[in-house]
Amino acid sequence: MSASKQVHTTAASHDFSSLQITKLQVTKGNSTLLDPLTLHIEPGQCAAIQCNHAMGQLLIDVLLGVQQPSSGSATWNNQPLVSHKQLQPYVGCVRQHDPVYERLSSRQALLFFMKLFGHRDKERVNRMLKIVGLQDKQNVPLFKLTASEQRRFHLARAAIHAPRLILIEDPEFQLDMESCFILRHWLAALIEEGAAVLMTVPALESAMSLTSFITRWTPAGFKQVVLEHDTQADANTSSEVALSAELPEEIASHGEIPAASHSDQEHTNKLRADNEEPPSLEEAVRLQTEAPNTKANASLMANDMMAGTGEPESEQPQEEAEETSQHEIKYIPPIMLDKIPARIQDKIVLIDPLEINFVESQDGLSHLHIQHETYPSSMTLLQLEQKLKAFGFFRCHRSYLVNLQRVREVIIWSRNSYSLVLDDEQKSKIPLSKSKYEEMKLILGIS
């Protein structure tokens, strides 16, 4: 479940406070291992730091006191998070390679960890086992569980003592699809309790399906990801306005529009083709049927007009022919290229659109994802959308274009959170916005 609603009712038994990270930095010699990070997390809020594995591990180490920061601080209720011993029992943590007591069952291990924190609440043990989907296997030794089930046990273990703050390193590590759903329900339950959750996530796509409060590491430092509504509707409106402004200029340059001039109709259609979607099948058939009679109808109407004025009728068709010839000479068909240019160092590579799995926009720059490689493109996401639409690409999110031919699964995490799984080797997950989900259902024929 995406943590879009960040504020929830806190538990009455705890005095929850916010986590404040201020310019937290780690350096070694002349190297910067962790760029200055400033972050504020309220109770009942889920935040994600999108970074690589090494940086994520280092950040968790610093927050837990395993690694000392070079500068900056991390405080809870204005008290140092590490040195303030009264706060340590209220912090839960899930690391990538947490060990398990192999001979203990899930239930026995949770009761053991609860006693370590001075709690004896069997109802909470039952609740945590149910949330993580281990209720049916609560008496099975941990070493007999799958890696994904063991990971789910650690989710329950980290939350068994009702912590105020939970730190998670790569939450989807070793999780299968069923466990990914369970992870989101587990997060929702903790947020409802008023706990603050901080995750380090290696993939931006995963972070966007988990929460809307994301801070991303870039070569220029940490930056907050601003998630806005899709701008496609505004882009379409701008195209229509530009088209309506262009057509009157074309009309003014030729005087009045002939009643049904075939060349003008063809010229107008070509102008619209650059700015609008192609006509439907029914409209195409209608235009094809009416086209042969258009010029003849125009000539008959011109003859009727000339008959009323008494002027020779033979001169008008010749003038129309000259005007039609002028229009045909003025129009120069554009050269259409199917390749997408991408720059690699000092080379420009032309990429076949069908080789592209998806396109991601990062900091205003479009990145083409092809198999194991990523190529930057100078074209904007809107330009790529217009160019790739004919090849089956779909604007699934404000920052993503996806090749629908590569979509293997549509995952519905919740009523407001969706993802697309591709059929590439990495099984890439692409976020799908709620507004685009209904549109994609019509395209794919999903009922």
Coordinates of C-alpha atoms in Angstrom, one line a residue:
M1 CA 0.0 0.0 0.0
S2 CA 1.4 3.4 -1.0
A3 CA 1.8 5.7 2.0
S4 CA 0.2 8.7 0.3
K5 CA -1.8 9.5 3.4
Q6 CA 1.0 10.4 5.8
V7 CA -0.7 11.4 9.0
H8 CA -2.5 8.9 11.1
T9 CA -3.8 8.5 14.6
T10 CA -1.0 7.6 17.0
A11 CA -1.2 5.0 19.7
A12 CA -2.3 6.4 23.0
S13 CA 0.3 4.4 24.9
H14 CA 3.3 6.1 23.4
D15 CA 4.5 9.7 23.2
F16 CA 5.6 9.7 19.6
S17 CA 8.0 12.3 18.3
S18 CA 9.6 13.0 14.9
L19 CA 12.9 11.9 13.5
Q20 CA 15.2 14.8 12.5
I21 CA 18.2 14.1 10.4
T22 CA 20.3 17.2 9.9
K23 CA 23.3 17.4 7.4
L24 CA 24.3 13.9 8.2
Q25 CA 27.5 13.1 6.4
V26 CA 30.3 10.5 6.3
T27 CA 33.7 11.2 4.7
K28 CA 36.9 9.2 4.5
G29 CA 40.0 11.1 3.5
N30 CA 39.1 13.1 0.5
S31 CA 36.2 10.8 -0.4
T32 CA 32.6 11.4 0.5
L33 CA 30.8 8.1 1.4
L34 CA 27.5 9.7 2.4
D35 CA 26.5 13.1 1.0
P36 CA 24.9 15.5 3.5
L37 CA 21.4 14.3 4.2
T38 CA 18.7 16.4 5.8
L39 CA 15.3 14.7 6.5
H40 CA 12.3 15.1 8.7
I41 CA 9.9 12.2 9.4
E42 CA 6.8 12.6 11.4
P43 CA 5.0 9.9 13.3
G44 CA 2.8 7.9 11.0
Q45 CA 4.9 8.8 8.0
C46 CA 6.8 6.4 5.6
A47 CA 9.9 7.8 3.9
A48 CA 12.2 6.2 1.4
I49 CA 15.8 7.0 0.5
Q50 CA 16.5 5.9 -3.0
C51 CA 20.2 5.1 -3.3
N52 CA 22.6 2.2 -4.0
H53 CA 23.1 -0.8 -1.6
A54 CA 26.4 0.5 -0.2
M55 CA 25.1 3.9 0.6
G56 CA 21.9 2.5 2.1
Q57 CA 23.8 0.1 4.4
L58 CA 26.1 3.0 5.5
L59 CA 23.1 5.2 6.3
I60 CA 21.5 2.5 8.5
D61 CA 24.8 1.8 10.2
V62 CA 25.1 5.5 11.1
L63 CA 21.6 5.7 12.4
L64 CA 22.2 2.6 14.6
G65 CA 25.5 3.8 15.9
V66 CA 27.6 1.1 14.1
Q67 CA 29.3 3.8 12.0
Q68 CA 30.2 7.3 13.3
P69 CA 29.2 10.2 11.1
S70 CA 31.8 12.8 10.1
S71 CA 29.3 15.6 10.7
G72 CA 25.6 16.2 11.2
S73 CA 23.1 14.6 13.6
A74 CA 20.1 12.3 13.9
T75 CA 17.7 13.1 16.7
W76 CA 14.4 11.9 18.1
N77 CA 12.5 14.4 20.1
N78 CA 15.6 16.5 20.2
Q79 CA 17.6 13.7 21.7
P80 CA 20.5 11.9 19.9
L81 CA 19.1 8.7 18.4
V82 CA 22.1 6.6 19.1
S83 CA 23.3 7.7 22.5
H84 CA 19.9 8.2 24.1
K85 CA 19.5 4.7 25.7
Q86 CA 15.8 5.2 26.5
L87 CA 15.0 5.5 22.8
Q88 CA 16.9 2.4 21.7
P89 CA 14.2 -0.1 22.8
Y90 CA 11.7 1.7 20.6
V91 CA 13.7 1.3 17.4
G92 CA 13.1 -1.7 15.1
C93 CA 15.4 -2.6 12.2
V94 CA 15.4 -5.0 9.2
R95 CA 18.8 -5.5 7.5
Q96 CA 19.5 -7.4 4.3
H97 CA 21.2 -10.3 5.9
D98 CA 19.6 -10.7 9.4
P99 CA 20.3 -14.2 10.8
V100 CA 17.5 -16.4 12.3
Y101 CA 17.4 -18.9 15.2
E102 CA 17.0 -21.9 13.0
R103 CA 15.7 -24.3 15.6
L104 CA 13.1 -21.9 16.9
S105 CA 9.7 -21.6 15.2
S106 CA 8.3 -18.2 14.2
R107 CA 6.1 -18.0 17.2
Q108 CA 8.9 -19.0 19.6
A109 CA 11.3 -16.5 18.1
L110 CA 8.8 -13.7 18.3
L111 CA 8.0 -14.4 22.0
F112 CA 11.8 -14.5 22.7
F113 CA 12.4 -11.1 21.1
M114 CA 9.4 -9.6 22.8
K115 CA 10.8 -10.7 26.2
L116 CA 14.1 -9.0 25.4
F117 CA 12.2 -5.7 25.3
G118 CA 10.2 -6.5 28.5
H119 CA 6.9 -7.2 26.8
R120 CA 4.5 -10.2 27.1
D121 CA 1.7 -9.6 24.7
K122 CA 0.6 -12.8 23.0
E123 CA -2.2 -11.0 21.2
R124 CA 0.4 -8.9 19.4
V125 CA 2.4 -12.0 18.5
N126 CA -0.8 -13.5 16.9
R127 CA -1.4 -10.2 15.1
M128 CA 2.1 -9.9 13.7
L129 CA 2.0 -13.5 12.5
K130 CA -1.3 -12.9 10.7
I131 CA -0.1 -9.7 9.1
V132 CA 3.1 -11.3 7.7
G133 CA 1.2 -14.4 6.5
L134 CA 3.0 -16.9 8.8
Q135 CA 0.0 -17.9 11.0
D136 CA -0.3 -21.3 9.3
K137 CA 3.5 -21.8 9.7
Q138 CA 4.0 -20.4 13.2
N139 CA 5.2 -23.7 14.6
V140 CA 7.5 -24.6 11.7
P141 CA 11.2 -24.2 12.4
L142 CA 12.7 -21.1 10.8
F143 CA 15.3 -23.1 8.9
K144 CA 12.5 -24.9 7.0
L145 CA 11.0 -21.6 5.8
T146 CA 11.8 -20.2 2.4
A147 CA 14.1 -17.1 2.1
S148 CA 11.0 -15.0 1.4
E149 CA 9.2 -16.4 4.4
Q150 CA 12.2 -15.8 6.6
R151 CA 12.3 -12.2 5.4
R152 CA 8.7 -11.8 6.4
F153 CA 9.5 -13.2 9.8
H154 CA 12.0 -10.4 10.2
L155 CA 9.3 -7.9 9.4
A156 CA 7.3 -9.3 12.3
R157 CA 10.3 -9.4 14.5
A158 CA 11.2 -5.7 13.9
A159 CA 7.6 -4.6 14.8
I160 CA 6.9 -7.1 17.7
H161 CA 7.7 -4.6 20.5
A162 CA 5.6 -1.8 18.9
P163 CA 8.6 0.4 18.0
R164 CA 8.3 4.2 17.4
L165 CA 10.8 4.1 14.6
I166 CA 11.5 1.3 12.1
L167 CA 14.6 1.3 9.8
I168 CA 14.5 -1.0 6.8
E169 CA 17.3 -1.8 4.4
D170 CA 16.0 -2.7 0.9
P171 CA 12.5 -3.8 1.9
E172 CA 11.8 -6.0 -1.1
F173 CA 15.1 -7.9 -0.8
Q174 CA 14.4 -11.6 -1.4
L175 CA 10.7 -11.1 -1.5
D176 CA 8.5 -13.0 -3.9
M177 CA 5.3 -11.4 -5.3
E178 CA 3.0 -12.6 -2.5
S179 CA 5.5 -11.2 0.0
C180 CA 5.6 -7.9 -1.7
F181 CA 1.9 -7.6 -1.1
I182 CA 2.3 -8.6 2.5
L183 CA 5.1 -6.0 2.9
R184 CA 2.7 -3.2 1.9
H185 CA 0.0 -4.4 4.4
W186 CA 2.6 -4.6 7.1
L187 CA 3.7 -1.0 6.4
A188 CA 0.1 0.2 6.4
A189 CA -0.4 -1.5 9.8
L190 CA 2.6 0.2 11.3
I191 CA 1.7 3.6 9.9
E192 CA -1.8 3.2 11.5
E193 CA -0.1 2.6 14.8
G194 CA 1.8 5.9 14.4
A195 CA 5.3 4.5 13.8
A196 CA 7.7 6.4 11.6
V197 CA 9.3 4.2 8.9
L198 CA 12.6 5.0 7.0
M199 CA 13.6 2.7 4.1
T200 CA 16.6 2.6 1.9
V201 CA 15.5 1.5 -1.6
P202 CA 17.8 0.8 -4.5
A203 CA 15.2 1.2 -7.3
L204 CA 13.1 4.3 -7.7
E205 CA 10.2 2.3 -9.2
S206 CA 9.9 0.3 -6.0
A207 CA 10.1 3.4 -3.8
M208 CA 7.3 5.0 -5.8
S209 CA 5.0 2.0 -5.2
L210 CA 5.8 2.0 -1.4
T211 CA 5.4 5.7 -0.5
S212 CA 5.0 9.2 -2.0
F213 CA 7.7 10.7 0.3
I214 CA 11.0 9.9 -1.5
T215 CA 14.4 11.4 -1.3
R216 CA 16.8 10.4 -4.1
W217 CA 20.5 10.4 -4.2
T218 CA 22.0 12.1 -7.3
P219 CA 25.6 13.0 -8.1
A220 CA 24.8 16.4 -6.9
G221 CA 23.6 15.1 -3.5
F222 CA 20.2 14.1 -2.1
K223 CA 17.1 15.6 -3.6
Q224 CA 13.5 15.2 -2.8
V225 CA 11.3 13.6 -5.5
V226 CA 8.3 15.7 -6.3
L227 CA 5.4 13.5 -7.4
E228 CA 2.9 15.5 -9.4
H229 CA -0.3 14.7 -11.3
D230 CA 0.1 13.6 -14.9
T231 CA 0.6 16.5 -17.4
Q232 CA -0.6 14.6 -20.5
A233 CA -4.0 16.3 -20.5
D234 CA -2.3 19.7 -20.4
A235 CA 0.1 18.7 -23.2
N236 CA -2.8 17.6 -25.4
T237 CA -4.6 20.9 -24.7
S238 CA -1.5 22.9 -25.7
S239 CA -1.3 21.0 -29.0
E240 CA -4.9 21.7 -29.8
V241 CA -4.4 25.4 -29.1
A242 CA -1.3 25.5 -31.2
L243 CA -3.2 23.8 -34.1
S244 CA -6.1 26.2 -33.8
A245 CA -3.6 29.1 -34.0
E246 CA -1.8 27.7 -37.0
L247 CA -4.9 27.0 -39.2
P248 CA -6.2 30.6 -39.3
E249 CA -2.8 31.8 -40.6
E250 CA -3.0 29.2 -43.3
I251 CA -6.5 30.4 -44.2
A252 CA -5.4 34.0 -44.3
S253 CA -2.6 33.4 -46.8
H254 CA -5.0 31.9 -49.3
G255 CA -8.0 34.2 -48.8
E256 CA -11.4 32.5 -48.4
I257 CA -11.6 28.7 -48.3
P258 CA -13.1 27.1 -51.3
A259 CA -16.3 25.3 -50.6
A260 CA -14.7 21.8 -50.5
S261 CA -11.3 22.1 -52.2
H262 CA -9.6 18.7 -52.2
S263 CA -6.1 20.2 -52.0
D264 CA -7.0 22.4 -49.0
Q265 CA -8.6 19.4 -47.3
E266 CA -5.5 17.3 -47.9
H267 CA -3.2 20.1 -46.7
T268 CA -5.3 20.7 -43.5
N269 CA -5.3 17.0 -42.9
K270 CA -1.5 16.9 -43.1
L271 CA -1.2 19.8 -40.7
R272 CA -3.5 18.0 -38.2
A273 CA -1.5 14.8 -38.6
D274 CA 1.5 16.4 -37.0
N275 CA -0.5 17.5 -34.0
E276 CA -3.3 15.0 -33.5
E277 CA -3.9 11.3 -33.3
P278 CA -4.8 9.4 -36.5
P279 CA -8.5 9.2 -37.3
S280 CA -10.5 6.2 -36.3
L281 CA -11.2 3.3 -38.7
E282 CA -14.8 4.5 -39.3
E283 CA -13.8 8.1 -40.1
A284 CA -11.0 6.9 -42.4
V285 CA -13.5 4.8 -44.4
R286 CA -15.9 7.8 -44.6
L287 CA -13.1 10.2 -45.8
Q288 CA -12.0 7.6 -48.4
T289 CA -15.6 7.3 -49.7
E290 CA -16.2 11.1 -49.9
A291 CA -12.8 12.1 -51.3
P292 CA -13.4 11.2 -55.0
N293 CA -16.5 13.4 -55.2
T294 CA -15.1 16.4 -53.4
K295 CA -13.5 18.1 -56.3
A296 CA -16.4 17.4 -58.6
N297 CA -18.8 18.9 -56.1
A298 CA -16.6 22.0 -55.8
S299 CA -16.6 22.4 -59.6
L300 CA -20.4 22.2 -59.8
M301 CA -20.8 24.8 -57.0
A302 CA -18.4 27.1 -58.8
N303 CA -20.3 26.7 -62.1
D304 CA -23.6 27.5 -60.4
M305 CA -22.1 30.7 -59.0
M306 CA -20.6 31.7 -62.4
A307 CA -24.0 31.1 -64.1
G308 CA -25.6 33.6 -61.8
T309 CA -23.1 36.4 -62.6
G310 CA -23.0 35.8 -66.4
E311 CA -19.3 35.4 -66.5
P312 CA -17.6 32.7 -68.7
E313 CA -17.7 29.3 -66.9
S314 CA -14.6 27.9 -68.6
E315 CA -12.1 30.2 -66.8
Q316 CA -13.0 29.1 -63.3
P317 CA -11.8 25.5 -63.5
Q318 CA -8.5 26.7 -64.9
E319 CA -8.0 29.1 -62.0
E320 CA -8.9 26.3 -59.5
A321 CA -6.4 24.0 -61.2
E322 CA -3.7 26.7 -60.9
E323 CA -4.5 27.3 -57.2
T324 CA -4.5 23.5 -56.6
S325 CA -1.1 23.2 -58.3
Q326 CA 0.3 26.0 -56.2
H327 CA -0.9 24.2 -53.0
E328 CA 0.7 20.9 -54.1
I329 CA 4.0 22.6 -54.8
K330 CA 4.1 24.4 -51.5
Y331 CA 3.6 21.3 -49.4
I332 CA 6.8 19.4 -48.7
P333 CA 6.3 16.1 -46.9
P334 CA 8.5 15.7 -43.8
I335 CA 11.1 13.0 -43.6
M336 CA 10.1 10.5 -40.9
L337 CA 12.8 8.6 -39.0
D338 CA 12.0 5.7 -36.8
K339 CA 15.3 5.7 -34.9
I340 CA 15.7 7.3 -31.5
P341 CA 19.0 9.2 -31.1
A342 CA 21.0 8.7 -27.9
R343 CA 24.4 10.1 -27.0
I344 CA 27.2 7.9 -25.6
Q345 CA 30.3 9.9 -24.8
D346 CA 31.3 11.4 -28.2
K347 CA 29.0 9.1 -30.3
I348 CA 25.4 9.3 -31.3
V349 CA 23.7 6.0 -31.4
L350 CA 20.4 5.5 -33.4
I351 CA 18.2 3.0 -31.5
D352 CA 15.3 1.0 -32.9
P353 CA 12.2 1.8 -30.9
L354 CA 11.2 -1.8 -30.6
E355 CA 14.4 -2.5 -28.7
I356 CA 13.4 -0.1 -25.9
N357 CA 11.8 -1.6 -22.8
F358 CA 10.8 1.7 -21.1
V359 CA 11.9 5.3 -20.9
E360 CA 12.5 7.0 -17.6
S361 CA 12.8 10.8 -17.0
Q362 CA 15.3 11.8 -14.3
D363 CA 16.0 15.4 -13.5
G364 CA 14.6 16.5 -16.9
L365 CA 16.8 14.0 -18.9
S366 CA 15.2 11.0 -20.6
H367 CA 16.9 7.6 -20.2
L368 CA 16.2 4.7 -22.6
H369 CA 16.3 1.3 -21.0
I370 CA 17.4 -1.5 -23.3
Q371 CA 18.2 -4.9 -21.8
H372 CA 21.1 -4.4 -19.4
E373 CA 22.0 -0.9 -20.6
T374 CA 20.7 2.7 -20.2
Y375 CA 21.2 5.4 -22.8
P376 CA 20.5 9.1 -22.3
S377 CA 18.5 10.9 -24.9
S378 CA 18.3 14.6 -25.8
M379 CA 14.6 14.3 -26.5
T380 CA 12.1 15.2 -23.8
L381 CA 9.6 12.6 -22.5
L382 CA 6.8 14.4 -24.3
Q383 CA 8.6 14.3 -27.6
L384 CA 9.4 10.6 -27.1
E385 CA 5.8 9.9 -26.3
Q386 CA 4.6 11.5 -29.5
K387 CA 7.2 9.7 -31.6
L388 CA 6.9 6.3 -29.9
K389 CA 3.1 6.2 -29.6
A390 CA 2.8 4.5 -33.0
F391 CA 5.1 1.7 -31.8
G392 CA 2.9 0.8 -28.8
F393 CA 4.4 3.0 -26.1
F394 CA 2.2 4.2 -23.3
R395 CA 2.6 7.1 -20.9
C396 CA 2.0 5.1 -17.7
H397 CA 3.3 7.7 -15.3
R398 CA 4.4 11.3 -15.3
S399 CA 8.1 10.1 -15.5
Y400 CA 7.7 6.9 -17.5
L401 CA 7.0 5.6 -21.0
V402 CA 6.6 1.8 -21.3
N403 CA 6.6 -0.5 -24.3
L404 CA 3.3 -2.3 -23.9
Q405 CA 4.6 -5.2 -25.9
R406 CA 7.0 -5.9 -23.0
V407 CA 4.4 -5.8 -20.2
R408 CA 3.9 -9.2 -18.6
E409 CA 2.0 -8.4 -15.5
V410 CA -0.2 -5.6 -14.1
I411 CA 0.1 -5.6 -10.3
I412 CA -2.6 -3.9 -8.2
W413 CA -1.0 -3.2 -4.8
S414 CA -4.0 -1.2 -3.6
R415 CA -6.8 1.0 -4.9
N416 CA -4.3 3.8 -5.5
S417 CA -1.0 1.9 -6.2
Y418 CA -0.2 0.0 -9.4
S419 CA 2.9 -1.4 -11.1
L420 CA 3.8 -3.0 -14.4
V421 CA 6.2 -5.9 -14.6
L422 CA 8.1 -6.3 -17.8
D423 CA 9.3 -9.5 -19.4
D424 CA 13.0 -8.5 -19.5
E425 CA 15.6 -10.4 -17.6
Q426 CA 15.5 -8.0 -14.7
K427 CA 11.7 -8.3 -14.4
S428 CA 11.6 -4.5 -14.3
K429 CA 8.8 -2.9 -12.3
I430 CA 7.4 0.3 -13.7
P431 CA 5.0 2.5 -11.7
L432 CA 1.5 3.0 -13.1
S433 CA -0.5 6.0 -11.9
K434 CA -4.1 5.7 -10.9
S435 CA -5.3 8.0 -13.7
K436 CA -3.5 6.0 -16.4
Y437 CA -4.7 2.6 -15.1
E438 CA -8.2 3.0 -16.5
E439 CA -6.9 4.3 -19.8
M440 CA -4.5 1.3 -20.1
K441 CA -7.3 -1.1 -19.3
L442 CA -9.2 0.1 -22.4
I443 CA -6.0 -0.3 -24.6
L444 CA -5.2 -3.8 -23.4
G445 CA -8.8 -4.9 -23.3
I446 CA -8.8 -5.6 -19.5
S447 CA -12.3 -5.8 -18.1

